[in-house]
Amino acid sequence: MTYCVAMRLRAGLLFASDTRTNAGVDHIAQFRKMHLFHIPHQREIVLLNAGNLATTQSVVSLLKQRLTEEGPNMLNVGSLYDAAVLVGKTLKEVVARDADAEHGPSQGVDFGANFLLGGQIKGEGPRLFHIYPQGNFIEATEDTPYFQIGESKYGKPIIDRVVHYETTQLPEAAKCTLISFDSTIRSNLSVGLPIDMVLLRANRFEEPMKAHRVGADSAYFQQLRKGWGEGLRKVFEGLPDEPWFET
Amino acid sequence: MTYCVAMRLRAGLLFASDTRTNAGVDHIAQFRKMHLFHIPHQREIVLLNAGNLATTQSVVSLLKQRLTEEGPNMLNVGSLYDAAVLVGKTLKEVVARDADAEHGPSQGVDFGANFLLGGQIKGEGPRLFHIYPQGNFIEATEDTPYFQIGESKYGKPIIDRVVHYETTQLPEAAKCTLISFDSTIRSNLSVGLPIDMVLLRANRFEEPMKAHRVGADSAYFQQLRKGWGEGLRKVFEGLPDEPWFET
């Protein structure tokens, strides 16, 4: 499985993805699920993927291969909306090819994949999209400032409690995201370290856009895991026991 | 959907279930998912259910109806293992009847259901089983002292962090369970208050076995939600921001 989160806040955008893939418990591997498309001072686009690895790799390979070909590509489309259309179209193209039952057995395999696509293209504000396996997509709003794909449930409560479009700053969002990953990794073997993370401040177009990799040896992540676990435990112990059960 | 948790600790057993059912968002109702079978000082059995409501109601109705008929029933089987066999068999009987495609269309409906069955029958220790939709089942051990059915993922991290077979006392387990429900209810509309909860001390056979109902008006639950939310927020704010992002 996989766990990816992306947020669009007033302060900017955050993207994070784990790196574990599995086809059964005896076929676990490490793959990057974060891909960057960048023109200095002009556009910053981040793509996260979850789902069938053959599908997601093919979609990313085609998107990259077409950067130097004629026609619309990730570096020349006029808006992030058009980039989302392009990813959706490429996804449908790959699934139609691989799942083509007329020319080979699909053997019940799920060829589906989900993508999170966000960033900023000069001339418009930061935007964030969730592209579904069917190729259609939704856009994040101020009411719903984050999307998750993959094993999303374990790490959702902490984000729901902490993240708000207007007030959450990017370093705080990064802290919340790493705690969300910690909860997920503890409860689900199919999500694993390291974590790739990108923070993009709104309207900055920093150079170079850089993905940070947070591994088991990250002192900050270790500190966060320890502090969070101990803090939770302390809050838990400080709360009263339920009163209707006399021992 | 549904959320149910049951734990078997050295100190005893805990059972908790929400009360919301839904067949689509426009068909939400309230049903008790906890059923008690009890002989004073002799046996205490609790059954929790998740899944197709027609199936789970039928299973419970048949189990109750047969209490006064000949043959094995929940009040005369010799062990909790045999009670699990009985629930599994009754589940298969109901699904075979309702999903019988020869005599009517099943229209793609999932007739499946999961049950948690636990308690104590005099002569053996406290036991806890998870009965699968196929009617087979597994038993909780000291290594894996709790089971969840229904919307289990949101509320799993807190249980994984806090509950241990040897050391967790029942009031502490109840506190953890209510926090686990709070996280689930906040993140998933298909799980709702009130919560039914039973605590059974090992080898006590108290009379009467009593299910407590925890609703939105429960002062203790309100205190717990508030204290937990504020405590989490405080722990979160006390942790350092990630260091590789200079503002």
Tab-separated table of C-alpha atoms in Angstrom:
chain	number	residue	atom	x	y	z
A	1	MET	CA	0.000	0.000	0.000
A	2	THR	CA	1.049	3.623	0.323
A	3	TYR	CA	0.327	6.752	2.287
A	4	CYS	CA	0.435	10.217	0.719
A	5	VAL	CA	-0.807	13.568	2.034
A	6	ALA	CA	-0.978	16.949	0.370
A	7	MET	CA	-2.230	20.222	1.836
A	8	ARG	CA	-3.047	23.598	0.360
A	9	LEU	CA	-2.939	26.261	3.069
A	10	ARG	CA	-2.909	30.020	2.867
A	11	ALA	CA	0.806	29.834	3.649
A	12	GLY	CA	1.562	27.419	0.838
A	13	LEU	CA	1.591	23.765	-0.137
A	14	LEU	CA	2.851	20.617	1.545
A	15	PHE	CA	3.410	17.215	-0.053
A	16	ALA	CA	4.484	13.996	1.640
A	17	SER	CA	4.680	10.366	0.563
A	18	ASP	CA	6.046	7.138	1.974
A	19	THR	CA	8.229	4.833	-0.111
A	20	ARG	CA	6.975	1.307	0.530
A	21	THR	CA	5.286	-0.802	-2.112
A	22	ASN	CA	4.002	-4.307	-1.690
A	23	ALA	CA	2.535	-7.019	-3.836
A	24	GLY	CA	1.802	-9.385	-0.988
A	25	VAL	CA	3.840	-9.476	2.205
A	26	ASP	CA	6.684	-11.352	0.505
A	27	HIS	CA	7.203	-8.742	-2.172
A	28	ILE	CA	7.981	-5.492	-0.404
A	29	ALA	CA	10.109	-2.880	-2.112
A	30	GLN	CA	11.041	0.746	-1.970
A	31	PHE	CA	9.933	3.216	-4.652
A	32	ARG	CA	9.708	6.959	-4.704
A	33	LYS	CA	6.100	8.085	-5.059
A	34	MET	CA	6.872	11.776	-5.441
A	35	HIS	CA	7.737	13.369	-8.766
A	36	LEU	CA	8.680	16.993	-9.424
A	37	PHE	CA	8.151	19.145	-12.514
A	38	HIS	CA	9.885	22.470	-12.308
A	39	ILE	CA	10.770	25.564	-14.309
A	40	PRO	CA	12.847	28.022	-12.231
A	41	HIS	CA	10.748	31.004	-11.115
A	42	GLN	CA	7.893	29.870	-13.395
A	43	ARG	CA	6.256	26.678	-12.177
A	44	GLU	CA	6.518	24.159	-9.389
A	45	ILE	CA	4.484	21.001	-9.747
A	46	VAL	CA	4.498	17.972	-7.440
A	47	LEU	CA	2.828	14.655	-8.268
A	48	LEU	CA	2.179	11.939	-5.651
A	49	ASN	CA	0.856	8.503	-6.526
A	50	ALA	CA	-0.829	5.501	-4.890
A	51	GLY	CA	-2.126	2.281	-6.382
A	52	ASN	CA	-0.916	-0.179	-8.988
A	53	LEU	CA	2.830	0.393	-9.346
A	54	ALA	CA	2.971	-0.584	-13.032
A	55	THR	CA	0.238	1.949	-13.747
A	56	THR	CA	1.733	4.796	-11.719
A	57	GLN	CA	5.230	4.242	-13.119
A	58	SER	CA	3.889	4.211	-16.670
A	59	VAL	CA	1.927	7.406	-16.122
A	60	VAL	CA	4.999	9.175	-14.734
A	61	SER	CA	7.245	7.796	-17.494
A	62	LEU	CA	4.871	9.030	-20.191
A	63	LEU	CA	4.511	12.444	-18.529
A	64	LYS	CA	8.309	12.770	-18.448
A	65	GLN	CA	8.914	11.369	-21.923
A	66	ARG	CA	6.459	13.860	-23.386
A	67	LEU	CA	8.218	16.861	-21.871
A	68	THR	CA	10.392	16.985	-24.979
A	69	GLU	CA	7.680	16.063	-27.485
A	70	GLU	CA	5.092	18.212	-29.208
A	71	GLY	CA	1.704	18.755	-27.597
A	72	PRO	CA	0.629	19.582	-24.071
A	73	ASN	CA	2.971	18.512	-21.284
A	74	MET	CA	3.600	19.235	-17.612
A	75	LEU	CA	5.950	22.105	-18.400
A	76	ASN	CA	3.840	23.905	-20.998
A	77	VAL	CA	0.188	23.564	-19.917
A	78	GLY	CA	-1.291	26.937	-19.021
A	79	SER	CA	-2.754	26.087	-15.617
A	80	LEU	CA	-2.604	23.482	-12.916
A	81	TYR	CA	-6.146	22.551	-13.914
A	82	ASP	CA	-4.851	21.639	-17.365
A	83	ALA	CA	-2.050	19.642	-15.715
A	84	ALA	CA	-4.706	17.667	-13.798
A	85	VAL	CA	-6.566	17.022	-17.055
A	86	LEU	CA	-3.288	15.802	-18.577
A	87	VAL	CA	-2.549	13.401	-15.703
A	88	GLY	CA	-6.121	12.064	-15.806
A	89	LYS	CA	-5.899	11.535	-19.557
A	90	THR	CA	-2.528	9.788	-19.290
A	91	LEU	CA	-3.875	7.559	-16.521
A	92	LYS	CA	-6.830	6.516	-18.668
A	93	GLU	CA	-4.478	5.840	-21.586
A	94	VAL	CA	-2.261	3.545	-19.474
A	95	VAL	CA	-5.146	1.650	-17.886
A	96	ALA	CA	-6.835	1.201	-21.270
A	97	ARG	CA	-3.591	-0.277	-22.628
A	98	ASP	CA	-2.720	-2.530	-19.664
A	99	ALA	CA	-6.228	-3.687	-18.804
A	100	ASP	CA	-7.109	-4.405	-22.438
A	101	ALA	CA	-8.846	-7.759	-22.010
A	102	GLU	CA	-9.054	-8.424	-25.757
A	103	HIS	CA	-5.315	-8.796	-26.118
A	104	GLY	CA	-4.344	-10.576	-22.915
A	105	PRO	CA	-5.658	-11.738	-19.590
A	106	SER	CA	-5.991	-9.118	-16.854
A	107	GLN	CA	-6.502	-11.914	-14.281
A	108	GLY	CA	-8.548	-9.832	-11.886
A	109	VAL	CA	-5.733	-7.353	-11.255
A	110	ASP	CA	-6.759	-3.872	-10.158
A	111	PHE	CA	-4.950	-1.497	-12.503
A	112	GLY	CA	-6.279	1.558	-10.656
A	113	ALA	CA	-4.249	4.425	-9.237
A	114	ASN	CA	-4.837	7.707	-7.441
A	115	PHE	CA	-2.752	10.857	-7.817
A	116	LEU	CA	-2.347	14.052	-5.856
A	117	LEU	CA	-1.201	16.926	-8.044
A	118	GLY	CA	-0.388	20.359	-6.733
A	119	GLY	CA	1.849	23.351	-7.051
A	120	GLN	CA	1.837	26.779	-8.557
A	121	ILE	CA	2.147	28.104	-12.088
A	122	LYS	CA	3.021	31.767	-12.409
A	123	GLY	CA	-0.138	33.759	-13.042
A	124	GLU	CA	-2.346	31.737	-10.735
A	125	GLY	CA	-2.392	30.843	-7.040
A	126	PRO	CA	-1.303	27.561	-5.465
A	127	ARG	CA	-3.678	24.715	-6.353
A	128	LEU	CA	-4.130	21.085	-5.356
A	129	PHE	CA	-6.017	18.274	-7.094
A	130	HIS	CA	-6.936	14.670	-6.318
A	131	ILE	CA	-7.113	12.623	-9.519
A	132	TYR	CA	-9.253	9.480	-9.241
A	133	PRO	CA	-8.638	6.089	-10.904
A	134	GLN	CA	-11.280	7.069	-13.487
A	135	GLY	CA	-9.206	10.089	-14.528
A	136	ASN	CA	-11.618	12.714	-13.188
A	137	PHE	CA	-10.555	14.906	-10.287
A	138	ILE	CA	-11.482	17.296	-7.485
A	139	GLU	CA	-9.729	20.421	-6.241
A	140	ALA	CA	-8.910	21.353	-2.643
A	141	THR	CA	-10.721	24.369	-1.193
A	142	GLU	CA	-10.438	26.428	1.968
A	143	ASP	CA	-13.056	24.196	3.590
A	144	THR	CA	-11.200	21.027	2.625
A	145	PRO	CA	-7.549	22.007	2.492
A	146	TYR	CA	-5.984	18.539	2.384
A	147	PHE	CA	-6.215	15.254	0.500
A	148	GLN	CA	-4.891	11.811	1.366
A	149	ILE	CA	-4.450	8.733	-0.831
A	150	GLY	CA	-3.545	5.173	0.129
A	151	GLU	CA	-3.769	4.062	3.765
A	152	SER	CA	-5.370	7.284	4.882
A	153	LYS	CA	-7.480	6.420	7.911
A	154	TYR	CA	-4.931	5.852	10.681
A	155	GLY	CA	-3.365	9.261	10.197
A	156	LYS	CA	-6.531	11.272	9.543
A	157	PRO	CA	-7.648	12.156	13.113
A	158	ILE	CA	-4.528	14.192	13.942
A	159	ILE	CA	-4.800	16.204	10.714
A	160	ASP	CA	-8.504	16.843	11.335
A	161	ARG	CA	-7.658	18.176	14.784
A	162	VAL	CA	-4.722	20.395	13.878
A	163	VAL	CA	-4.769	21.704	10.319
A	164	HIS	CA	-6.706	24.810	9.286
A	165	TYR	CA	-6.417	26.621	5.972
A	166	GLU	CA	-6.050	30.121	7.399
A	167	THR	CA	-3.860	29.640	10.431
A	168	THR	CA	-1.609	26.615	9.987
A	169	GLN	CA	1.937	27.547	9.003
A	170	LEU	CA	4.055	25.222	6.866
A	171	PRO	CA	6.496	24.033	9.572
A	172	GLU	CA	3.505	23.197	11.780
A	173	ALA	CA	1.852	21.382	8.868
A	174	ALA	CA	5.076	19.411	8.357
A	175	LYS	CA	5.140	18.444	12.024
A	176	CYS	CA	1.501	17.330	11.880
A	177	THR	CA	2.153	15.348	8.696
A	178	LEU	CA	5.104	13.483	10.206
A	179	ILE	CA	2.994	12.574	13.258
A	180	SER	CA	0.256	11.397	10.904
A	181	PHE	CA	2.822	9.187	9.138
A	182	ASP	CA	4.112	7.881	12.466
A	183	SER	CA	0.596	6.773	13.496
A	184	THR	CA	0.093	5.096	10.119
A	185	ILE	CA	3.464	3.337	10.099
A	186	ARG	CA	2.907	1.984	13.616
A	187	SER	CA	-0.480	0.500	12.726
A	188	ASN	CA	0.064	-0.665	9.158
A	189	LEU	CA	2.999	-2.675	7.817
A	190	SER	CA	2.358	-1.667	4.224
A	191	VAL	CA	3.446	1.933	4.861
A	192	GLY	CA	7.131	2.512	5.571
A	193	LEU	CA	9.990	4.945	5.928
A	194	PRO	CA	11.623	6.964	4.471
A	195	ILE	CA	9.162	9.783	3.845
A	196	ASP	CA	9.646	12.284	1.006
A	197	MET	CA	8.437	15.780	1.770
A	198	VAL	CA	8.212	19.070	-0.117
A	199	LEU	CA	7.106	22.409	1.289
A	200	LEU	CA	6.260	25.184	-1.190
A	201	ARG	CA	5.601	28.681	0.092
A	202	ALA	CA	2.871	30.467	-1.802
A	203	ASN	CA	4.109	32.847	-4.545
A	204	ARG	CA	7.803	32.279	-3.815
A	205	PHE	CA	8.999	30.035	-6.655
A	206	GLU	CA	12.121	29.143	-4.720
A	207	GLU	CA	15.048	27.639	-6.536
A	208	PRO	CA	15.640	24.786	-6.378
A	209	MET	CA	12.410	23.106	-5.288
A	210	LYS	CA	13.723	20.366	-3.046
A	211	ALA	CA	12.297	17.130	-1.664
A	212	HIS	CA	13.554	16.307	1.815
A	213	ARG	CA	13.851	12.671	2.743
A	214	VAL	CA	12.991	11.770	6.326
A	215	GLY	CA	14.323	8.356	7.338
A	216	ALA	CA	14.560	6.274	10.496
A	217	ASP	CA	17.871	7.984	11.234
A	218	SER	CA	16.390	11.502	11.139
A	219	ALA	CA	17.065	13.057	14.550
A	220	TYR	CA	14.067	15.341	14.169
A	221	PHE	CA	11.690	12.507	13.302
A	222	GLN	CA	12.998	10.409	16.210
A	223	GLN	CA	12.485	13.349	18.556
A	224	LEU	CA	8.965	13.847	17.222
A	225	ARG	CA	8.012	10.153	17.581
A	226	LYS	CA	9.365	10.010	21.104
A	227	GLY	CA	7.868	13.336	22.185
A	228	TRP	CA	4.505	12.533	20.653
A	229	GLY	CA	4.308	9.029	22.136
A	230	GLU	CA	5.339	10.211	25.587
A	231	GLY	CA	3.092	13.273	25.405
A	232	LEU	CA	0.055	11.186	24.403
A	233	ARG	CA	0.761	8.756	27.197
A	234	LYS	CA	0.970	11.614	29.699
A	235	VAL	CA	-2.266	13.234	28.493
A	236	PHE	CA	-3.936	9.822	28.631
A	237	GLU	CA	-2.775	9.183	32.174
A	238	GLY	CA	-3.858	12.655	33.251
A	239	LEU	CA	-7.454	12.091	32.152
A	240	PRO	CA	-9.884	10.670	34.734
A	241	ASP	CA	-10.922	7.025	34.623
A	242	GLU	CA	-14.532	6.369	33.787
A	243	PRO	CA	-16.643	6.796	36.908
A	244	TRP	CA	-19.344	4.122	36.629
A	245	PHE	CA	-17.069	1.169	37.262
A	246	GLU	CA	-16.163	0.639	40.896
A	247	THR	CA	-13.242	-1.679	41.455
B	1	MET	CA	-20.904	1.365	8.966
B	2	THR	CA	-20.073	0.495	12.549
B	3	TYR	CA	-17.250	0.497	15.040
B	4	CYS	CA	-16.857	-2.218	17.684
B	5	VAL	CA	-13.920	-3.038	19.956
B	6	ALA	CA	-13.420	-5.916	22.368
B	7	MET	CA	-10.411	-6.592	24.597
B	8	ARG	CA	-9.336	-9.555	26.672
B	9	LEU	CA	-6.887	-8.419	29.359
B	10	ARG	CA	-5.575	-10.185	32.433
B	11	ALA	CA	-7.952	-7.983	34.438
B	12	GLY	CA	-11.008	-8.978	32.420
B	13	LEU	CA	-12.973	-8.208	29.275
B	14	LEU	CA	-14.191	-5.012	27.664
B	15	PHE	CA	-16.790	-4.652	24.913
B	16	ALA	CA	-17.888	-1.477	23.157
B	17	SER	CA	-20.031	-0.746	20.110
B	18	ASP	CA	-21.491	2.317	18.452
B	19	THR	CA	-25.150	2.442	17.401
B	20	ARG	CA	-25.231	3.979	13.932
B	21	THR	CA	-26.261	2.048	10.844
B	22	ASN	CA	-26.436	3.390	7.334
B	23	ALA	CA	-27.581	2.198	3.971
B	24	GLY	CA	-26.354	5.227	2.066
B	25	VAL	CA	-26.155	8.662	3.642
B	26	ASP	CA	-29.915	9.164	3.364
B	27	HIS	CA	-30.756	6.098	5.373
B	28	ILE	CA	-29.113	6.474	8.751
B	29	ALA	CA	-30.634	4.810	11.785
B	30	GLN	CA	-29.825	3.764	15.296
B	31	PHE	CA	-29.559	0.098	16.267
B	32	ARG	CA	-27.985	-1.616	19.221
B	33	LYS	CA	-25.080	-3.814	18.109
B	34	MET	CA	-24.427	-5.386	21.490
B	35	HIS	CA	-26.311	-8.441	22.737
B	36	LEU	CA	-25.969	-10.132	26.121
B	37	PHE	CA	-26.469	-13.777	27.079
B	38	HIS	CA	-26.365	-14.335	30.797
B	39	ILE	CA	-26.948	-16.943	33.503
B	40	PRO	CA	-26.371	-15.476	36.986
B	41	HIS	CA	-23.053	-16.660	38.447
B	42	GLN	CA	-22.659	-19.152	35.603
B	43	ARG	CA	-21.985	-17.463	32.277
B	44	GLU	CA	-21.605	-14.002	30.808
B	45	ILE	CA	-21.507	-13.750	27.041
B	46	VAL	CA	-21.406	-10.571	24.939
B	47	LEU	CA	-21.901	-10.502	21.172
B	48	LEU	CA	-21.024	-7.457	19.009
B	49	ASN	CA	-21.852	-7.239	15.326
B	50	ALA	CA	-20.853	-5.294	12.214
B	51	GLY	CA	-21.939	-5.651	8.618
B	52	ASN	CA	-25.234	-6.266	6.836
B	53	LEU	CA	-27.975	-5.327	9.311
B	54	ALA	CA	-30.498	-7.855	7.980
B	55	THR	CA	-27.903	-10.593	8.442
B	56	THR	CA	-26.791	-9.561	11.929
B	57	GLN	CA	-30.366	-9.101	13.163
B	58	SER	CA	-31.364	-12.497	11.822
B	59	VAL	CA	-28.369	-14.179	13.455
B	60	VAL	CA	-29.187	-12.586	16.808
B	61	SER	CA	-32.920	-13.380	16.462
B	62	LEU	CA	-32.184	-17.032	15.738
B	63	LEU	CA	-29.679	-17.265	18.600
B	64	LYS	CA	-32.316	-15.851	20.972
B	65	GLN	CA	-35.227	-17.863	19.589
B	66	ARG	CA	-33.288	-21.072	20.050
B	67	LEU	CA	-32.579	-20.418	23.716
B	68	THR	CA	-35.860	-22.165	24.515
B	69	GLU	CA	-35.606	-24.876	21.858
B	70	GLU	CA	-33.814	-28.211	21.918
B	71	GLY	CA	-30.240	-28.452	20.767
B	72	PRO	CA	-27.155	-26.355	21.435
B	73	ASN	CA	-27.762	-22.680	22.276
B	74	MET	CA	-25.898	-19.764	23.822
B	75	LEU	CA	-26.976	-20.693	27.340
B	76	ASN	CA	-26.166	-24.396	27.216
B	77	VAL	CA	-23.004	-24.796	25.112
B	78	GLY	CA	-20.134	-26.097	27.223
B	79	SER	CA	-17.470	-23.535	26.283
B	80	LEU	CA	-17.071	-20.167	24.665
B	81	TYR	CA	-15.366	-21.967	21.802
B	82	ASP	CA	-18.598	-23.890	21.203
B	83	ALA	CA	-20.510	-20.603	21.373
B	84	ALA	CA	-18.262	-19.245	18.606
B	85	VAL	CA	-18.941	-22.357	16.520
B	86	LEU	CA	-22.667	-21.796	17.059
B	87	VAL	CA	-22.538	-18.139	15.991
B	88	GLY	CA	-20.477	-19.061	12.915
B	89	LYS	CA	-22.926	-21.808	11.970
B	90	THR	CA	-25.943	-19.530	12.442
B	91	LEU	CA	-24.251	-16.847	10.338
B	92	LYS	CA	-23.670	-19.316	7.510
B	93	GLU	CA	-27.281	-20.485	7.753
B	94	VAL	CA	-28.627	-16.914	7.446
B	95	VAL	CA	-26.332	-15.954	4.576
B	96	ALA	CA	-27.139	-19.188	2.728
B	97	ARG	CA	-30.855	-18.392	3.068
B	98	ASP	CA	-30.712	-14.668	2.169
B	99	ALA	CA	-28.092	-14.850	-0.550
B	100	ASP	CA	-29.699	-17.872	-2.207
B	101	ALA	CA	-29.451	-16.802	-5.834
B	102	GLU	CA	-31.614	-19.674	-7.105
B	103	HIS	CA	-34.738	-18.353	-5.419
B	104	GLY	CA	-34.388	-14.596	-5.855
B	105	PRO	CA	-32.006	-11.900	-6.989
B	106	SER	CA	-29.261	-10.883	-4.560
B	107	GLN	CA	-28.542	-7.789	-6.723
B	108	GLY	CA	-24.905	-7.541	-5.742
B	109	VAL	CA	-25.698	-6.950	-2.060
B	110	ASP	CA	-22.978	-7.919	0.425
B	111	PHE	CA	-24.708	-10.135	2.971
B	112	GLY	CA	-21.535	-10.451	5.049
B	113	ALA	CA	-21.141	-9.723	8.736
B	114	ASN	CA	-18.452	-9.885	11.397
B	115	PHE	CA	-19.003	-10.712	15.063
B	116	LEU	CA	-16.972	-10.300	18.220
B	117	LEU	CA	-17.926	-12.852	20.848
B	118	GLY	CA	-16.491	-12.928	24.335
B	119	GLY	CA	-17.169	-13.566	27.962
B	120	GLN	CA	-16.666	-16.260	30.501
B	121	ILE	CA	-18.362	-19.583	31.190
B	122	LYS	CA	-17.788	-21.051	34.637
B	123	GLY	CA	-15.048	-23.651	34.425
B	124	GLU	CA	-12.896	-21.774	31.935
B	125	GLY	CA	-11.161	-18.401	31.781
B	126	PRO	CA	-12.355	-15.298	29.943
B	127	ARG	CA	-12.184	-15.759	26.160
B	128	LEU	CA	-12.683	-13.571	23.103
B	129	PHE	CA	-13.324	-14.531	19.469
B	130	HIS	CA	-13.606	-12.732	16.132
B	131	ILE	CA	-16.041	-14.553	13.835
B	132	TYR	CA	-15.510	-13.842	10.133
B	133	PRO	CA	-18.188	-13.517	7.423
B	134	GLN	CA	-17.293	-17.071	6.353
B	135	GLY	CA	-18.250	-18.382	9.800
B	136	ASN	CA	-14.716	-19.348	10.846
B	137	PHE	CA	-13.052	-17.496	13.709
B	138	ILE	CA	-9.898	-16.586	15.602
B	139	GLU	CA	-9.295	-16.206	19.331
B	140	ALA	CA	-7.537	-13.344	21.134
B	141	THR	CA	-4.227	-14.156	22.844
B	142	GLU	CA	-1.888	-12.333	25.189
B	143	ASP	CA	0.077	-11.078	22.177
B	144	THR	CA	-3.052	-9.786	20.450
B	145	PRO	CA	-5.439	-8.894	23.238
B	146	TYR	CA	-7.986	-6.893	21.248
B	147	PHE	CA	-10.127	-7.126	18.123
B	148	GLN	CA	-11.948	-4.453	16.161
B	149	ILE	CA	-14.681	-4.763	13.535
B	150	GLY	CA	-16.200	-2.115	11.262
B	151	GLU	CA	-14.450	1.248	10.828
B	152	SER	CA	-11.398	0.163	12.765
B	153	LYS	CA	-8.508	2.187	11.385
B	154	TYR	CA	-9.077	5.690	12.773
B	155	GLY	CA	-9.175	4.441	16.344
B	156	LYS	CA	-6.420	1.834	16.138
B	157	PRO	CA	-3.283	3.940	16.819
B	158	ILE	CA	-4.343	4.970	20.348
B	159	ILE	CA	-5.147	1.363	21.321
B	160	ASP	CA	-1.819	0.160	19.906
B	161	ARG	CA	-0.018	2.745	22.015
B	162	VAL	CA	-1.829	2.211	25.299
B	163	VAL	CA	-3.263	-1.285	25.778
B	164	HIS	CA	-1.204	-4.208	27.103
B	165	TYR	CA	-2.566	-7.561	28.197
B	166	GLU	CA	-0.701	-7.738	31.500
B	167	THR	CA	-0.826	-4.197	32.798
B	168	THR	CA	-3.896	-2.397	31.497
B	169	GLN	CA	-6.707	-2.216	34.054
B	170	LEU	CA	-10.338	-2.148	32.955
B	171	PRO	CA	-11.098	1.519	33.773
B	172	GLU	CA	-7.997	2.516	31.799
B	173	ALA	CA	-9.093	0.259	28.926
B	174	ALA	CA	-12.511	1.938	29.001
B	175	LYS	CA	-10.895	5.370	28.843
B	176	CYS	CA	-8.720	4.306	25.894
B	177	THR	CA	-11.723	2.797	24.120
B	178	LEU	CA	-13.790	5.976	24.467
B	179	ILE	CA	-10.895	8.026	23.058
B	180	SER	CA	-10.627	5.533	20.199
B	181	PHE	CA	-14.353	6.035	19.508
B	182	ASP	CA	-13.963	9.814	19.696
B	183	SER	CA	-11.233	9.761	17.024
B	184	THR	CA	-13.382	7.515	14.831
B	185	ILE	CA	-16.553	9.557	15.230
B	186	ARG	CA	-14.723	12.797	14.402
B	187	SER	CA	-13.290	11.382	11.175
B	188	ASN	CA	-16.123	9.157	9.943
B	189	LEU	CA	-19.795	10.060	9.693
B	190	SER	CA	-20.925	6.452	9.569
B	191	VAL	CA	-19.986	5.860	13.220
B	192	GLY	CA	-22.108	7.644	15.838
B	193	LEU	CA	-23.070	8.015	19.464
B	194	PRO	CA	-24.297	6.610	21.766
B	195	ILE	CA	-21.739	3.932	22.623
B	196	ASP	CA	-22.715	0.754	24.481
B	197	MET	CA	-20.045	-0.583	26.798
B	198	VAL	CA	-19.662	-3.596	29.060
B	199	LEU	CA	-16.773	-4.300	31.423
B	200	LEU	CA	-16.458	-7.829	32.836
B	201	ARG	CA	-13.924	-8.534	35.561
B	202	ALA	CA	-12.279	-11.923	35.206
B	203	ASN	CA	-13.786	-14.666	37.393
B	204	ARG	CA	-16.333	-12.388	39.084
B	205	PHE	CA	-19.663	-13.280	37.424
B	206	GLU	CA	-21.239	-10.099	38.739
B	207	GLU	CA	-24.991	-9.791	38.810
B	208	PRO	CA	-26.455	-8.223	36.830
B	209	MET	CA	-24.095	-7.901	33.846
B	210	LYS	CA	-24.855	-4.373	32.692
B	211	ALA	CA	-24.278	-2.440	29.476
B	212	HIS	CA	-23.596	1.235	30.057
B	213	ARG	CA	-24.708	3.653	27.391
B	214	VAL	CA	-22.435	6.631	26.754
B	215	GLY	CA	-24.168	9.428	24.869
B	216	ALA	CA	-23.386	12.980	23.799
B	217	ASP	CA	-24.777	14.149	27.145
B	218	SER	CA	-22.379	12.011	29.193
B	219	ALA	CA	-20.398	14.398	31.388
B	220	TYR	CA	-17.503	11.953	31.563
B	221	PHE	CA	-17.320	11.505	27.800
B	222	GLN	CA	-17.490	15.284	27.264
B	223	GLN	CA	-14.679	15.753	29.773
B	224	LEU	CA	-12.630	13.067	28.027
B	225	ARG	CA	-13.135	14.550	24.537
B	226	LYS	CA	-12.259	18.028	25.738
B	227	GLY	CA	-9.282	16.923	27.813
B	228	TRP	CA	-7.934	14.698	25.061
B	229	GLY	CA	-8.351	17.322	22.326
B	230	GLU	CA	-6.728	20.051	24.398
B	231	GLY	CA	-4.006	17.737	25.649
B	232	LEU	CA	-3.116	16.604	22.114
B	233	ARG	CA	-3.033	20.191	20.953
B	234	LYS	CA	-0.705	21.114	23.809
B	235	VAL	CA	1.646	18.177	23.167
B	236	PHE	CA	1.631	19.086	19.478
B	237	GLU	CA	2.487	22.721	20.162
B	238	GLY	CA	5.233	21.696	22.580
B	239	LEU	CA	7.051	19.644	19.953
B	240	PRO	CA	9.689	21.405	17.865
B	241	ASP	CA	8.971	22.472	14.288
B	242	GLU	CA	10.929	20.684	11.623
B	243	PRO	CA	14.340	22.241	11.288
B	244	TRP	CA	15.128	22.099	7.561
B	245	PHE	CA	12.651	24.758	6.546
B	246	GLU	CA	13.769	28.317	7.223
B	247	THR	CA	10.980	30.858	7.031
